[in-house]
mmCIF file with all atom_site columns, C-alpha atoms in Angstrom:
data_model
loop_
_atom_site.group_PDB
_atom_site.id
_atom_site.type_symbol
_atom_site.label_atom_id
_atom_site.label_alt_id
_atom_site.label_comp_id
_atom_site.label_asym_id
_atom_site.label_entity_id
_atom_site.label_seq_id
_atom_site.pdbx_PDB_ins_code
_atom_site.Cartn_x
_atom_site.Cartn_y
_atom_site.Cartn_z
_atom_site.occupancy
_atom_site.B_iso_or_equiv
_atom_site.pdbx_formal_charge
_atom_site.auth_seq_id
_atom_site.auth_comp_id
_atom_site.auth_asym_id
_atom_site.auth_atom_id
_atom_site.pdbx_PDB_model_num
ATOM 1  C CA . UNK O 1 1  ? 85.637 72.214 214.924 1.00 0.00 ? 1375 UNK O CA 1
ATOM 2  C CA . UNK O 1 2  ? 83.651 74.648 212.797 1.00 0.00 ? 1376 UNK O CA 1
ATOM 3  C CA . UNK O 1 3  ? 80.824 74.548 215.346 1.00 0.00 ? 1377 UNK O CA 1
ATOM 4  C CA . UNK O 1 4  ? 83.223 75.091 218.273 1.00 0.00 ? 1378 UNK O CA 1
ATOM 5  C CA . UNK O 1 5  ? 84.848 78.071 216.553 1.00 0.00 ? 1379 UNK O CA 1
ATOM 6  C CA . UNK O 1 6  ? 81.497 79.879 216.532 1.00 0.00 ? 1380 UNK O CA 1
ATOM 7  C CA . UNK O 1 7  ? 81.762 80.382 220.298 1.00 0.00 ? 1381 UNK O CA 1
ATOM 8  C CA . UNK O 1 8  ? 83.908 82.973 222.059 1.00 0.00 ? 1382 UNK O CA 1
ATOM 9  C CA . UNK O 1 9  ? 87.326 81.891 223.341 1.00 0.00 ? 1383 UNK O CA 1
ATOM 10 C CA . UNK O 1 10 ? 86.161 81.623 226.965 1.00 0.00 ? 1384 UNK O CA 1
ATOM 11 C CA . UNK O 1 11 ? 83.283 79.289 226.068 1.00 0.00 ? 1385 UNK O CA 1
ATOM 12 C CA . UNK O 1 12 ? 85.610 77.180 223.876 1.00 0.00 ? 1386 UNK O CA 1
ATOM 13 C CA . UNK O 1 13 ? 87.932 76.625 226.826 1.00 0.00 ? 1387 UNK O CA 1
ATOM 14 C CA . UNK O 1 14 ? 85.016 75.595 229.042 1.00 0.00 ? 1388 UNK O CA 1
ATOM 15 C CA . UNK O 1 15 ? 83.706 73.203 226.364 1.00 0.00 ? 1389 UNK O CA 1
ATOM 16 C CA . UNK O 1 16 ? 87.190 71.727 225.979 1.00 0.00 ? 1390 UNK O CA 1
ATOM 17 C CA . UNK O 1 17 ? 87.428 71.070 229.724 1.00 0.00 ? 1391 UNK O CA 1
ATOM 18 C CA . UNK O 1 18 ? 83.907 69.628 229.942 1.00 0.00 ? 1392 UNK O CA 1
ATOM 19 C CA . UNK O 1 19 ? 84.345 67.291 226.960 1.00 0.00 ? 1393 UNK O CA 1
ATOM 20 C CA . UNK O 1 20 ? 87.722 66.061 228.192 1.00 0.00 ? 1394 UNK O CA 1
ATOM 21 C CA . UNK O 1 21 ? 86.352 65.469 231.694 1.00 0.00 ? 1395 UNK O CA 1
ATOM 22 C CA . UNK O 1 22 ? 83.388 63.535 230.275 1.00 0.00 ? 1396 UNK O CA 1
ATOM 23 C CA . UNK O 1 23 ? 85.732 61.481 228.091 1.00 0.00 ? 1397 UNK O CA 1
ATOM 24 C CA . UNK O 1 24 ? 88.011 60.695 231.022 1.00 0.00 ? 1398 UNK O CA 1
ATOM 25 C CA . UNK O 1 25 ? 85.044 59.651 233.151 1.00 0.00 ? 1399 UNK O CA 1
ATOM 26 C CA . UNK O 1 26 ? 83.701 57.343 230.429 1.00 0.00 ? 1400 UNK O CA 1
ATOM 27 C CA . UNK O 1 27 ? 87.135 55.808 229.857 1.00 0.00 ? 1401 UNK O CA 1
ATOM 28 C CA . UNK O 1 28 ? 87.656 55.264 233.584 1.00 0.00 ? 1402 UNK O CA 1
ATOM 29 C CA . UNK O 1 29 ? 84.315 53.432 233.737 1.00 0.00 ? 1403 UNK O CA 1
ATOM 30 C CA . UNK O 1 30 ? 85.305 51.305 230.730 1.00 0.00 ? 1404 UNK O CA 1
ATOM 31 C CA . UNK O 1 31 ? 88.640 50.421 232.350 1.00 0.00 ? 1405 UNK O CA 1
ATOM 32 C CA . UNK O 1 32 ? 86.984 49.456 235.622 1.00 0.00 ? 1406 UNK O CA 1
ATOM 33 C CA . UNK O 1 33 ? 84.219 47.320 234.165 1.00 0.00 ? 1407 UNK O CA 1
ATOM 34 C CA . UNK O 1 34 ? 86.531 45.974 231.470 1.00 0.00 ? 1408 UNK O CA 1
ATOM 35 C CA . UNK O 1 35 ? 88.826 44.528 234.119 1.00 0.00 ? 1409 UNK O CA 1
ATOM 36 C CA . UNK O 1 36 ? 85.821 42.998 235.878 1.00 0.00 ? 1410 UNK O CA 1
ATOM 37 C CA . UNK O 1 37 ? 84.686 41.433 232.589 1.00 0.00 ? 1411 UNK O CA 1
ATOM 38 C CA . UNK O 1 38 ? 88.203 40.182 231.869 1.00 0.00 ? 1412 UNK O CA 1
ATOM 39 C CA . UNK O 1 39 ? 88.512 38.597 235.311 1.00 0.00 ? 1413 UNK O CA 1
ATOM 40 C CA . UNK O 1 40 ? 85.102 36.952 234.932 1.00 0.00 ? 1414 UNK O CA 1
ATOM 41 C CA . UNK O 1 41 ? 86.039 35.217 231.676 1.00 0.00 ? 1415 UNK O CA 1
ATOM 42 C CA . UNK O 1 42 ? 89.687 34.503 232.471 1.00 0.00 ? 1416 UNK O CA 1
ATOM 43 C CA . UNK O 1 43 ? 88.972 30.879 233.442 1.00 0.00 ? 1417 UNK O CA 1
ATOM 44 C CA . UNK O 1 44 ? 86.936 30.174 230.306 1.00 0.00 ? 1418 UNK O CA 1
ATOM 45 C CA . UNK O 1 45 ? 89.004 28.638 227.501 1.00 0.00 ? 1419 UNK O CA 1
ATOM 46 C CA . UNK O 1 46 ? 88.553 29.437 223.821 1.00 0.00 ? 1420 UNK O CA 1
ATOM 47 C CA . UNK O 1 47 ? 86.831 26.702 221.853 1.00 0.00 ? 1421 UNK O CA 1
ATOM 48 C CA . UNK O 1 48 ? 89.664 26.102 219.365 1.00 0.00 ? 1422 UNK O CA 1
ATOM 49 C CA . UNK O 1 49 ? 92.725 27.534 221.081 1.00 0.00 ? 1423 UNK O CA 1
ATOM 50 C CA . UNK O 1 50 ? 94.101 26.735 224.527 1.00 0.00 ? 1424 UNK O CA 1
ATOM 51 C CA . UNK O 1 51 ? 94.040 30.377 225.599 1.00 0.00 ? 1425 UNK O CA 1
ATOM 52 C CA . UNK O 1 52 ? 91.658 32.046 228.055 1.00 0.00 ? 1426 UNK O CA 1
ATOM 53 C CA . UNK O 1 53 ? 88.783 34.143 226.713 1.00 0.00 ? 1427 UNK O CA 1
ATOM 54 C CA . UNK O 1 54 ? 89.950 36.865 229.076 1.00 0.00 ? 1428 UNK O CA 1
ATOM 55 C CA . UNK O 1 55 ? 92.644 37.731 226.538 1.00 0.00 ? 1429 UNK O CA 1
ATOM 56 C CA . UNK O 1 56 ? 89.943 38.731 224.063 1.00 0.00 ? 1430 UNK O CA 1
ATOM 57 C CA . UNK O 1 57 ? 88.135 40.850 226.640 1.00 0.00 ? 1431 UNK O CA 1
ATOM 58 C CA . UNK O 1 58 ? 91.419 42.403 227.810 1.00 0.00 ? 1432 UNK O CA 1
ATOM 59 C CA . UNK O 1 59 ? 91.352 44.665 224.752 1.00 0.00 ? 1433 UNK O CA 1
ATOM 60 C CA . UNK O 1 60 ? 88.581 46.800 226.267 1.00 0.00 ? 1434 UNK O CA 1
ATOM 61 C CA . UNK O 1 61 ? 90.383 47.924 229.443 1.00 0.00 ? 1435 UNK O CA 1
ATOM 62 C CA . UNK O 1 62 ? 93.789 48.027 227.754 1.00 0.00 ? 1436 UNK O CA 1
ATOM 63 C CA . UNK O 1 63 ? 92.693 50.314 224.910 1.00 0.00 ? 1437 UNK O CA 1
ATOM 64 C CA . UNK O 1 64 ? 90.554 52.428 227.231 1.00 0.00 ? 1438 UNK O CA 1
ATOM 65 C CA . UNK O 1 65 ? 93.522 52.891 229.544 1.00 0.00 ? 1439 UNK O CA 1
ATOM 66 C CA . UNK O 1 66 ? 95.727 53.947 226.625 1.00 0.00 ? 1440 UNK O CA 1
ATOM 67 C CA . UNK O 1 67 ? 93.113 56.494 225.508 1.00 0.00 ? 1441 UNK O CA 1
ATOM 68 C CA . UNK O 1 68 ? 92.807 57.734 229.097 1.00 0.00 ? 1442 UNK O CA 1
ATOM 69 C CA . UNK O 1 69 ? 96.565 58.352 229.200 1.00 0.00 ? 1443 UNK O CA 1
ATOM 70 C CA . UNK O 1 70 ? 96.439 60.015 225.777 1.00 0.00 ? 1444 UNK O CA 1
ATOM 71 C CA . UNK O 1 71 ? 93.776 62.506 226.862 1.00 0.00 ? 1445 UNK O CA 1
#
């Protein structure tokens, strides 16, 4: 924040928009590929529990989607 405050107000607004757009793009990619990864491992069972491994991998798209909504 100290570094950002060195810039004029107009540049700060542009940096805010650019960083948020880059974050949204990265999160959208993580959601997309996270769902692909989850679907790929959904049929694989955990070694000790009778649950699918897809539940473990579901954390990636779920948390990325929540961060996307937050931004």
